[in-house]
Each structure stands twice: as structure tokens, then as C-alpha cells.
Amino acid sequence: MGSAHSVPAEMRELADRTGFTSEQIEHLHRRFKQLSQDQLTIRKENFDSIPDLEFNPIRGKIVHAFFDKRNLRQESDGLVDEINFEDFLTIMSYFRPIEMNMDEEQLDRFRKEKLKFLFHMYDSDHDGKITLQEYRNVVEELLSGNPHLEKESARSIADGAMMEAASICVGQMVGAVSLLYLGTEAPRWHRNGAGKCPFWLGISPVPRAISKQPHKASPSVLGALTLV
Amino acid sequence: MHPLCIALSLHCTPLVSAPPGAAAPVPKQDTRLCRAPHLHPCIPFASLPSCIRAPAPPVPLQDTQLYRAPPPPHPSCTNPRSCSPYPSSPASIPLPPLSPPRRPAPALPQALRPPPAAGGMCPAPRPPQLAPALGGAAPAPAAGGPSAPPPPAPAAMGAAALRALPWALLLLGPLLPGQGLQANSEPPQRHPAPLPAGESGGFTTAPPGSAQEIMPLHRQPANASAEEHAKPRKAFPVLGIDYTHVRIPFEISLWILLACLMKLGFHVIPSVSSIVPESCLLIVVGLLVGGLIKGVGEKPPILKSDIFFLFLLPPIILDAGYFLPLRQFTENLGTILIFAVVGTLWNAFFLGGLMYAVCQLGGPGLNHIGLLANLLFGSIISAVDPVAVLAVFEEIHINELLHILVFGESLLNDAVTVVLYHLFEEFANFEQVTIIDIILGFLSFFVVSLGGVFVGVIYGVIAAFTSRFTSHIRVIEPLFVFLYSYMAYLSAELFHLSGIMALIASGVVMRPYVEANISHKSHTTIKYFLKMWSSVSETLIFIFLGVSTVAGHHYWNWTFVISTLLFCLIARVLGVLVLTWFINKFRIVKLTPKDQFIIAYGGLRGAIAFSLGYLLDYKHFGMRDMFLTAIITVIFFTVFVQGMTIRPLVDLLAVKKKQETKRSINEEIHTQFLDHLLTGIEDICGHYGHHHWKDKLNRFNKKYVKKCLIAGERSKEPQLIAFYHKMEMKQAIELVESGGIGKIPSAVSTVSIQNINPKTLPVERALPALSKDKEEEIRKILRNNLQKTRQRLRSYNRHTLVADPYEEAWNQMLLRRQKVRQLEQKMNNYLTVPAHRLDSPTMSRARIGSDPLAYEPKADSENLPIITIDPASPQSPESVDLMNEEPKGCSGLPPSPEEDEEGLVMRVKEPSSPGTDDVFTPGTGDSPSNQRMLRCLSDPGPRPEPEEGEPFIPKGQ
């Protein structure tokens, strides 16, 4: 609370922008300082100090996401080397739960942002498409925790998933392994998942939730895949 | 047959109430019959109580006439006429009415035992025999009424009418199973002569003469059999009837058959079942059947608590527990628990308290009902019933969230109900309830619920462990699942723990491990058995709810019943509103008002409440009948009114329905991805939440538990792969099940494996979007492919029916292998074949579907690089060997006849390289078939299988 009073304006601005409450921001700030070892910015190496993260199979992708300019609402593409607290908050704000008082439009935007964030995690070459190769990489990474697994398994799963996506979404993308997403015509993303809020964050169920596109019966497989 | 019994029983009643001496001579047969139900654990319905409860009507004249085995007044007094006319129409023979102590003379059996010639007719005459009995029985109850019964005439008519309906009789027959079940617990004067007596008279061979002991009705097996030895003094019966011998299982089967036929019937008439939920229809059927039985003079059976809790309920709960959507369940666990525990407590106390107030104000009839009795009543009636909820919610296809909330609540509130029930029941016996008792009661809640879960987990782990070793005796695998779960249930019940929670816990715990260990056939077996049992149980429960309603005693008190109903609804609505308001503070996905409405409205009551009410002891709860009446009213109201209107309401409110899509591999991938992502984010921001602990648990599970409980390689399998396997198996099984037979085309279509250089895979992106027509084409091809897969799997199935486990395992492996390959190729075909190739639909189909008939390899195909799978390395497309494969592809063209025959190829056609890996090398005849296996999902791929290390020995080939 103390610092909240000391920098009320700044805090309020942050709160407005990210939607966090000042307590949450404070909590995050403490964590930020802990991670950055009291520096103003966090670098990739700082994330290595989190022991729990070590076992996370998609650890690389998560850390990567923090430095992705697209997620930081910057115009340009590519990666940044270090992020400051504001960026950190921005990333974290993707994981906020949906508020009760949001109207439809806000909800829509909010969901889309979450999906975009996910999409960017899949789309590692920043070209706005998730290719088969990228998808395979994701699956491989997901399965990387297991030493007994052949690479091929992961690949065939990814292939299967792609096929599945392809067979379901023939309407939009045919046979294309790159799931070209339908750009601007933003479908209304729906979420139906459920979950208790672990905290104030929680990205909540995007994938299964994905969406009810007007003309599709069961587009859930598309998931984050098709979102640009 | 029971009509006979009834008649007899009615007849005998006076005997029973008569001084012991008179009562004594009930034929032994009776005792034997009565006893049987006791011994037989599975008599579903104890009908005795009901029939007992009816005051025995004075025995009218015609009754006696009808009874061929009626006890003659004195041991010596045998009225031959009463016996002998037996097969003939009895109505015409007037008998001296009261012949109290029956001393069945040897004449009886003789009369009954027709000479061989007559015996030949036996089966046929049987219905007629029954018929008169029935006819006679029908008036009997009337006789019980004030007016004296009309003599034989009606009986004869009834007989005639009924004779035409042997089937009806058969269906009714089972009504009297277990008549003797509760005999002991009932007040003595209610002991009518056991109904079976009639049967004994009718069909038995044993001379009832010596039967002196009526009291220990159920304890004379030895004597009974002894009698059988004693009796035969006449010609050897070539054909005889011994219904008693098969009676119990016979009647049980008939009941089940009735239930199944009813269920079948409803679905034949779609218009009905679309409006009225099945549960309502079944209750109505129960009411009708009960009414019919009653009209015929029989006392309909009542849904007995023991039978219900020990035999009918477990299958339903196990089915629910074993197939519990675990993820949704755990994600919503907090909400469910709050509804189940707090909500049920609230309901019970709110209702109990208000009902107490009502009783105090309600007038003379209610004044005597104390607070504890009311609280007990509240706790019985407040629990949402899983059976009713399942029955209704499965039909309306509500979305998963609501379904799991209501259903989960109905499962978990069992612990609360059990505790409250026992608590109040005990307290009712106490002089005074101290604070210590209350604290103990509170403690017992934790003991009951956690103890139940603990018992379930123990059994679940044991089951998982056992299934680790069943690989050689696949046949009994499913049994372990059922037995261990049932043991868990019984063990929990043994200690008055929550059996439902034990069952669910064991199902949930054992499932992942068991499924990794058992074969797919066993898995299918488990699935089907569970579904079958649970649906039969459910049907029976509802039918008997209806029957018992007719059968039971009712004490209708307007004030009590109406206020119960009203307060039930109010308590539910209030509870849901307040609790959701609270819960919504913590949920990410808030419960909307619509959701709340459905949750409140979906709080159906059912057979559990009824059975609990039925369990109440008359001694302490004299108002039991009133309670039961109120409970039944609430059940009927919720099941009929709410159950029938909930579907239109769901439509009206546009509550989101369940999406019918199957879980896809993409979903699974994304879900996993998200789980890891959220865990990661929680770690980064230093918050130990839901995901963090789940992750820890998973890791623990993978590291230690799986190693112990899962045999073989699968223990190392990450969840994604496991899911993948499961899906693929499911698909395979489904395909096999629905599959047709066909010849498997086995020619190779080389082009279909025609290579696109693997390095150019990314090129796919450049593929232009296809036109609508093309899409259509692709879809068609997909469909065609599907059919072929089916055929292929069919043959695979046929083959493995006789195969030994090793072969089967190998077969599966091979299949999987092929699928992977095929998928690979398919992908390439689909996604990378140059656009112009798709010009001709036929061509593309040939390529994609690898349909040999449609496609003739073109000359130029030889120029194209051909992918074949290199035996040594599983990465098929990458390892293209142009030099080698080209000829192979061509030579492989001619279909090998054997393959046509066998479908799945069991041996390696070309054991080219003698490595172990070799096993999976597709021979030339093999690789083509690979193509056919496609489904969108392919196989996990060539992970090393347990069997892989072993040298391949083609069995029997």
C-alpha cells in the first residue's frame, strides 16, 4: 500500500492500462524485483532462476513470449532483449480473468487478445501463420519431457492434428498446411471452459473454448491455430 | 403363478392370526419357498412387506375353491376336491370355505402330478392353471373389502380372460419374488401365509403334510429337500413342473426383461420420448404395472432399501464414477463441494426447521412429530438424486459445466446425506442430545466422506495394481474393475461410510492405470457392461418407484405434503442463489442467472430419498407412512414437472447445450499447452495455485505411481501420447463395430506414396486454396477412405478373434505402424501433391485413397521418386531411397492374394533385413495397405513397443 500512495498516478495509469488492481500490481512488482534482482529490467537469463519452471516442457516458449514484441503491443516485429516492469505487467495482463462487467465488445477484444497471445506462441517465425513445421515443434516441445519418446511420435501427432484441423476447416483453408487465418474477419470467440480462478490470473479456457464461428459446426480444433 | 400364491396367502391369513396351533400346519413347501428369497441375495424386490401390509381379507368361499392346495381344516381333513379339480376349472367346485390348518394330503401331490401322459401337457396347461387362480385372486381383495365377494362366476370369467394372456401372467409372475424377504421383520399378524404356498399347492410335488412349522418360514432348506425324496410314490413323472425351483431367477429375469422391453418400447415411439423423459415414462409404467398387480389381487412389491442400495445403485454410480469427466470435475470441484455440502446442509436444516414449525402449527395430526424427526425428514428429502439427475440431464444434453455441477453435487452430497441420516436417526433414540453428540456428528461427516474416499482409493490402487498382471488372462480383466469397485462400495457401506464416494473414488483412481494395462477389448467390455448395468438398474429403479407407490401405505396429510413440496423448492432456490453469489466471487467463469436457474431447477429428487425413507423404523417413526407419501410426492413432482419442463425451458432460455463433437487431438494438444503455460505463468509470478499443484501431482504420478501400476512401456507414456492411443483405439473399435465386410484391395498404388521430397515440406504453404469442388472431392475421398479402413479393421478383428495374445499385440502394433505410415503418406499426398495433379477427381482419389481399382499406375510413375519406408529407420519420408525403392514400388503392384484373404497381414512378406525392426517393415504388399488406414488422426507412431524387442515369429503362418 505504501508505494501505492507514493506513486498513485503511475500506479493508476498502470492499473487502467492493464486492468490489474493496485494490490495485484504491487504483488507483481515485488515478484518482478525478485526476478530481476532489483534491476529495472528482466533478461532471459533471469527466468532461469525459477526452479519450478525448469520442468516445464514449453518453458522456452513461455520465456520467449515475454520478449516477443507482438505481445508487448509494439508495432514492430521480433524480439526485445529485456523487458521492464510495464512490459511484464502487459504480458501478465493477458492472463487476467474476464470481468463480470465487461460488455460484449470488450469481451470480444479481450478474448481475441488472449488468443493472439497464444497464437504468437505457436507462430515462432512471426509470419502470421502456423505451419506444420511450427506445429510439430510445439508438439515436440510438449513431449520433450519424455526421453523415451521418438521424435517421430511427436511429429505424427502434429500431423494428425493438422489433418484433423484440415478436415474440419475445409471451408476456410483447404489442404493448406499453413492454416491461413482468416485475418480480420474476427469470429466471435467463445469460451465455455470453466475454472476457478487460481488467483487473479488465469487465461482461462481458450483452446477448448475456441469459438463458435458462425458457419462452422465444430471449429474447436482450430483453436489457437487459426488466430492471427 | 403368484396369483396362486396370493390366493393362498389370503386364505392362510386367518391361520396365521389364529392361535399358533392352527397356524402351524402350513405346508413345508411354503417355508421352503419363503426361505429362498432370504437366501438369495439378488431378489430385487421384496414384495412381502407390501402384501403383508394388506389386512388379510376374510377368506371367502371362492377363494378356497380356487386353492387347490388350501390347507384343509385338520390334518386329517383333506378335501380331495379342492385338490383334484386343480387342472380343471376350479371355479365350479365349491369348497368348504375355511379349512384352516392345511394339512395337505398326499392326495394333493398326486392330483397335481399328472400321469406322464398328462405331464406331457404340463407346459400348456400351466397358464390355464394360473388363470383360474388369478381369476380367483382378483375377487379376493374385493372380498377383503366390506362386501362379500361374488362367488365363482367372476373368478371363472377372470380366468377365461387371463387365460388368453399367458404372457401377461409371465410378466406379472415376477412380482412376487422375495415375498418372504421381510417376513421376519414384520409384525407377526401380518404374516400371511407365504404366497409361495399357492405355488406349492399348484406345482409342487412335495406333500405338504408334514409342514408343521410356519414360524421359521425361511429356514428349512433341508426339510424341503427331504420332502422331495419322500413324496414320489406314484408313477415316475416324465414331465413335471417345478416352478419353485426356478422361481426367483425366473422372476428376476422377467422383471428385467419387462424393464428392457419398456425401454425399448419408448424409443420405438420417438414422439413420446422426445416430450416426456424416459424416467417419467418408466414411473408411469411402474404405476400401471403396480395397479395391475393390485387389481389382480396381488400385493405389488416394494422397492426394498437393501436391494436398492446393494444391487441397483452401485452400477449407476460406478458408471458415473468410472466415466467421470475428471477435468471438468476437478476444475469445478470447489463449486460442486459447496453446493453438495453447504447446499445440502442448508436444505436439510431449512426444510427440517420449517417443517417442524408446520407440524407445531399444523393441527392434531402433526403435533407429535418432533424436531429431530423433521430434521431427519429434511435430510432425507434434501439430497439431489444422481439417478434422477442423470436420467434427465443426459436427455437434455445440457452443457458440460451445468451438467457436472448438478451431477457432481448429487454425487458428493451422499456423504452429507448419510451422515445426517444416521445422526438424526441415532438422536431420535437418545433421551437427550448433548453438544458432544453434535460435535461427534460433525466429526463423523469428515470420517464418512474422507473415509469413503480413502476406501475407494485403496481399492482403486489395488485394482490398478492387479490389472498390471492380467496380460495373460485378458478375459477376466473387466471383472476386476467391477469387483474391486463393488468391494469398495461394500466395504464403505460396511462401516457406514459413504459408499457412493468410495465407488467414485475407486473408479476415478483406477481408470487411468487400468486403461493403460488392459486390452482394448476389455476396455470395450467394461464400457458396455457398465452402460448396460447402469441403464437396466436405472430402468428398474424408476419402474419400482412407480410400483412401490401403488404398493405402499400412504398417509396423505395435505398440510404436510404441500408444505414439504413448497419448502423444498424454496430451499433449493434460495440455496442456489445465495451460494452462487458467494461462489461467483471466486470463479473465473461466472454462473449466470440462467445457469443458476438450471441448477436450482435441476435439483431432482429420486429413489435414494425414497429408499432412505423406507428404511425408517416404524418403532421410532410412526409417521413413516406420511413421510414416505411426502417423499414420493416430491419425487414425482421433481421428476415429472421439473423433468418434463426442463427441456423446453432449456430451449427457451437458450442455455448452451453440449457440443456433440468428440474431443479432438488438437484440443488435447492445446489443453496441454495451456496447462503448461499456466503452470509456467504461475511459477513466474510466484503464485502457487491450482495449476502449480496439479503439475506437481502429475509429475509425482509420472515419476512413481505409474511405474508401479502400469506394466510395460506405457508407464513412460506422456499424457498426450496416451490420449492419442486411446483415441485411436476408440476409433478403431468404433470402426470395427460398425464395419462392413469387404475385400481388401491390396494393390499398391505407387503414386500414392509418390514422393514429394521431404525437404520441401514447407512448400505446402504455397499451396493455393482449392475451390469448393475440390474440397468436396477431398471430403468424398476422406469418406471413401473411411470405409476402407473399416473393411480393413474388420478383417483384422476377425483374425484376432482366434489369435493368441501375442499375436494380437503384434497385430495391433502392426496396425498402428501402418497407420502412421499411411498418415504420413496421406499428408504428403494431400498437402503436397502439386496442384495440377488434382485436376482429375479420379486421379486424386486414386492417389489419396490409394484405391487400386480406380487407379492404374501411370507409366510416368516410374520416373517419380517413390517413398517407401526404410525398414531400419522409421522416419519414412525422410529416408527415401530412390534407387531401391523405385523398383520395389513397381514390383509391389500385383496384389498378393493372401492379403486379400486375410486382410491384415500377419507375417512379413519380405523379411528383407533380418533386424528386429524388421517386423514392422512393410512388405510390398504391406505398404499399400498402409494408405487405407487413414483417419485424420494417425497413430502415435513408432515408439518402441514392449514387443518390439522380441524377434518376430509369425505365429501360425
mmCIF file of C-alpha atoms in Angstrom, chain B residues 94-254:
data_model
loop_
_atom_site.group_PDB
_atom_site.id
_atom_site.type_symbol
_atom_site.label_atom_id
_atom_site.label_comp_id
_atom_site.label_asym_id
_atom_site.label_seq_id
_atom_site.Cartn_x
_atom_site.Cartn_y
_atom_site.Cartn_z
ATOM 1 C CA PRO B 94 -67.444 -75.087 -4.276
ATOM 2 C CA LEU B 95 -65.399 -75.908 -1.340
ATOM 3 C CA PRO B 96 -65.949 -75.577 2.267
ATOM 4 C CA PRO B 97 -64.581 -72.161 2.855
ATOM 5 C CA LEU B 98 -62.426 -72.203 5.801
ATOM 6 C CA SER B 99 -60.266 -75.103 6.108
ATOM 7 C CA PRO B 100 -57.797 -73.532 8.397
ATOM 8 C CA PRO B 101 -54.814 -75.589 9.122
ATOM 9 C CA ARG B 102 -53.892 -77.012 5.950
ATOM 10 C CA ARG B 103 -52.874 -80.480 6.010
ATOM 11 C CA PRO B 104 -52.206 -81.218 2.526
ATOM 12 C CA ALA B 105 -52.806 -84.745 1.953
ATOM 13 C CA PRO B 106 -50.767 -86.884 -0.209
ATOM 14 C CA ALA B 107 -53.679 -86.614 -2.448
ATOM 15 C CA LEU B 108 -52.611 -83.200 -3.314
ATOM 16 C CA PRO B 109 -49.395 -84.041 -4.892
ATOM 17 C CA GLN B 110 -50.922 -86.859 -6.615
ATOM 18 C CA ALA B 111 -53.540 -84.758 -8.033
ATOM 19 C CA LEU B 112 -51.008 -82.311 -9.090
ATOM 20 C CA ARG B 113 -48.785 -84.792 -10.515
ATOM 21 C CA PRO B 114 -50.414 -85.846 -13.618
ATOM 22 C CA PRO B 115 -49.501 -89.153 -15.022
ATOM 23 C CA PRO B 116 -46.901 -88.954 -17.634
ATOM 24 C CA ALA B 117 -49.332 -88.547 -20.357
ATOM 25 C CA ALA B 118 -50.900 -85.616 -18.674
ATOM 26 C CA GLY B 119 -47.499 -84.475 -17.756
ATOM 27 C CA GLY B 120 -46.787 -84.014 -21.341
ATOM 28 C CA MET B 121 -49.285 -81.318 -21.380
ATOM 29 C CA CYS B 122 -47.948 -79.617 -18.448
ATOM 30 C CA PRO B 123 -46.384 -76.658 -20.040
ATOM 31 C CA ALA B 124 -49.506 -75.933 -21.882
ATOM 32 C CA PRO B 125 -51.934 -76.221 -19.044
ATOM 33 C CA ARG B 126 -49.859 -74.055 -16.920
ATOM 34 C CA PRO B 127 -51.350 -70.799 -17.915
ATOM 35 C CA PRO B 128 -54.843 -72.097 -17.516
ATOM 36 C CA GLN B 129 -53.980 -73.210 -14.102
ATOM 37 C CA LEU B 130 -52.759 -69.869 -13.303
ATOM 38 C CA ALA B 131 -55.616 -68.230 -14.878
ATOM 39 C CA PRO B 132 -58.232 -69.613 -12.658
ATOM 40 C CA ALA B 133 -56.077 -68.810 -9.801
ATOM 41 C CA LEU B 134 -55.749 -65.315 -10.947
ATOM 42 C CA GLY B 135 -59.331 -65.037 -11.578
ATOM 43 C CA GLY B 136 -59.957 -66.287 -8.162
ATOM 44 C CA ALA B 137 -57.479 -63.988 -6.717
ATOM 45 C CA ALA B 138 -58.926 -60.975 -8.302
ATOM 46 C CA PRO B 139 -62.086 -61.031 -6.385
ATOM 47 C CA ALA B 140 -60.240 -61.868 -3.300
ATOM 48 C CA PRO B 141 -59.186 -58.381 -2.453
ATOM 49 C CA ALA B 142 -62.628 -57.277 -3.083
ATOM 50 C CA ALA B 143 -63.658 -59.788 -0.630
ATOM 51 C CA GLY B 144 -61.278 -58.195 1.710
ATOM 52 C CA GLY B 145 -63.447 -55.188 1.405
ATOM 53 C CA PRO B 146 -66.695 -54.830 3.105
ATOM 54 C CA SER B 147 -68.816 -56.678 0.689
ATOM 55 C CA ALA B 148 -68.768 -60.333 0.343
ATOM 56 C CA PRO B 149 -67.212 -61.433 -2.839
ATOM 57 C CA PRO B 150 -69.245 -62.723 -5.597
ATOM 58 C CA PRO B 151 -68.744 -66.362 -5.931
ATOM 59 C CA PRO B 152 -67.164 -68.324 -8.642
ATOM 60 C CA ALA B 153 -68.651 -66.613 -11.598
ATOM 61 C CA PRO B 154 -66.287 -63.685 -11.725
ATOM 62 C CA ALA B 155 -63.484 -65.918 -10.967
ATOM 63 C CA ALA B 156 -64.257 -68.015 -13.908
ATOM 64 C CA MET B 157 -64.528 -65.006 -16.110
ATOM 65 C CA GLY B 158 -61.310 -63.674 -14.906
ATOM 66 C CA ALA B 159 -59.805 -66.978 -15.545
ATOM 67 C CA ALA B 160 -61.022 -67.045 -19.036
ATOM 68 C CA ALA B 161 -59.818 -63.598 -19.750
ATOM 69 C CA LEU B 162 -56.490 -64.209 -18.277
ATOM 70 C CA ARG B 163 -56.027 -67.453 -19.920
ATOM 71 C CA ALA B 164 -55.727 -65.597 -23.085
ATOM 72 C CA LEU B 165 -52.824 -63.714 -21.724
ATOM 73 C CA PRO B 166 -50.233 -66.105 -20.629
ATOM 74 C CA TRP B 167 -47.677 -63.516 -21.361
ATOM 75 C CA ALA B 168 -49.230 -61.033 -19.159
ATOM 76 C CA LEU B 169 -49.031 -63.588 -16.488
ATOM 77 C CA LEU B 170 -45.488 -64.220 -17.172
ATOM 78 C CA LEU B 171 -44.721 -60.618 -16.847
ATOM 79 C CA LEU B 172 -46.588 -60.402 -13.682
ATOM 80 C CA GLY B 173 -45.149 -63.542 -12.377
ATOM 81 C CA PRO B 174 -42.007 -61.992 -11.090
ATOM 82 C CA LEU B 175 -43.921 -59.673 -8.965
ATOM 83 C CA LEU B 176 -43.735 -61.910 -6.114
ATOM 84 C CA PRO B 177 -40.145 -62.567 -5.883
ATOM 85 C CA GLY B 178 -38.851 -62.230 -2.488
ATOM 86 C CA GLN B 179 -42.181 -62.291 -0.952
ATOM 87 C CA GLY B 180 -40.725 -63.790 2.068
ATOM 88 C CA LEU B 181 -37.960 -61.333 2.301
ATOM 89 C CA GLN B 182 -39.094 -59.241 5.053
ATOM 90 C CA ALA B 183 -41.344 -61.605 6.718
ATOM 91 C CA ASN B 184 -39.407 -61.631 9.870
ATOM 92 C CA SER B 185 -39.235 -58.001 10.447
ATOM 93 C CA GLU B 186 -42.893 -57.546 10.066
ATOM 94 C CA PRO B 187 -45.321 -57.769 12.845
ATOM 95 C CA PRO B 188 -46.487 -61.272 13.216
ATOM 96 C CA GLN B 189 -50.079 -60.796 12.488
ATOM 97 C CA ARG B 190 -49.118 -59.620 9.134
ATOM 98 C CA HIS B 191 -47.603 -62.825 8.215
ATOM 99 C CA PRO B 192 -49.877 -64.061 5.668
ATOM 100 C CA ALA B 193 -49.148 -67.423 4.570
ATOM 101 C CA PRO B 194 -46.299 -67.042 2.283
ATOM 102 C CA LEU B 195 -47.515 -66.641 -1.144
ATOM 103 C CA PRO B 196 -45.471 -69.355 -2.462
ATOM 104 C CA ALA B 197 -47.830 -71.601 -0.744
ATOM 105 C CA GLY B 198 -50.083 -71.320 -3.652
ATOM 106 C CA GLU B 199 -47.404 -72.411 -5.864
ATOM 107 C CA SER B 200 -46.529 -75.218 -3.764
ATOM 108 C CA GLY B 201 -50.051 -76.289 -3.949
ATOM 109 C CA GLY B 202 -50.130 -75.848 -7.592
ATOM 110 C CA PHE B 203 -46.940 -77.185 -8.758
ATOM 111 C CA THR B 204 -45.090 -78.857 -6.175
ATOM 112 C CA THR B 205 -44.553 -82.318 -5.773
ATOM 113 C CA ALA B 206 -43.891 -82.364 -2.151
ATOM 114 C CA PRO B 207 -46.660 -83.336 0.096
ATOM 115 C CA PRO B 208 -47.102 -80.518 2.431
ATOM 116 C CA GLY B 209 -48.340 -82.787 5.078
ATOM 117 C CA SER B 210 -45.546 -82.629 7.463
ATOM 118 C CA ALA B 211 -45.158 -78.956 7.462
ATOM 119 C CA GLN B 212 -45.699 -78.012 10.984
ATOM 120 C CA GLU B 213 -43.528 -75.089 11.293
ATOM 121 C CA ILE B 214 -44.754 -71.907 9.940
ATOM 122 C CA MET B 215 -42.731 -69.671 12.090
ATOM 123 C CA PRO B 216 -39.263 -70.122 10.799
ATOM 124 C CA LEU B 217 -40.609 -69.772 7.396
ATOM 125 C CA HIS B 218 -37.375 -69.272 5.828
ATOM 126 C CA ARG B 219 -35.251 -71.798 7.454
ATOM 127 C CA GLN B 220 -35.972 -75.156 6.118
ATOM 128 C CA PRO B 221 -33.996 -75.946 3.169
ATOM 129 C CA ALA B 222 -33.049 -79.346 4.328
ATOM 130 C CA ASN B 223 -36.513 -80.417 5.136
ATOM 131 C CA ALA B 224 -37.790 -79.232 1.917
ATOM 132 C CA SER B 225 -35.416 -81.303 0.002
ATOM 133 C CA ALA B 226 -36.070 -84.202 2.188
ATOM 134 C CA GLU B 227 -39.668 -83.990 1.333
ATOM 135 C CA GLU B 228 -38.916 -84.220 -2.236
ATOM 136 C CA HIS B 229 -37.399 -87.523 -1.656
ATOM 137 C CA ALA B 230 -40.235 -88.717 0.360
ATOM 138 C CA LYS B 231 -43.009 -87.952 -1.924
ATOM 139 C CA PRO B 232 -42.650 -89.940 -5.048
ATOM 140 C CA ARG B 233 -44.913 -92.806 -4.715
ATOM 141 C CA LYS B 234 -46.611 -92.662 -7.991
ATOM 142 C CA ALA B 235 -45.551 -93.155 -11.479
ATOM 143 C CA PHE B 236 -42.408 -91.541 -12.462
ATOM 144 C CA PRO B 237 -43.243 -88.177 -13.881
ATOM 145 C CA VAL B 238 -41.887 -87.846 -17.299
ATOM 146 C CA LEU B 239 -42.578 -84.229 -17.325
ATOM 147 C CA GLY B 240 -43.442 -82.146 -14.395
ATOM 148 C CA ILE B 241 -43.480 -78.613 -13.303
ATOM 149 C CA ASP B 242 -41.291 -77.399 -10.594
ATOM 150 C CA TYR B 243 -41.695 -73.720 -10.730
ATOM 151 C CA THR B 244 -40.392 -73.172 -7.290
ATOM 152 C CA HIS B 245 -37.117 -74.451 -8.432
ATOM 153 C CA VAL B 246 -36.581 -71.628 -10.853
ATOM 154 C CA ARG B 247 -38.900 -69.109 -9.405
ATOM 155 C CA ILE B 248 -36.558 -66.498 -8.106
ATOM 156 C CA PRO B 249 -34.184 -66.152 -11.002
ATOM 157 C CA PHE B 250 -37.128 -66.583 -13.292
ATOM 158 C CA GLU B 251 -38.994 -63.729 -11.809
ATOM 159 C CA ILE B 252 -35.980 -61.532 -11.597
ATOM 160 C CA SER B 253 -35.314 -62.134 -15.223
ATOM 161 C CA LEU B 254 -38.863 -61.340 -16.067
#
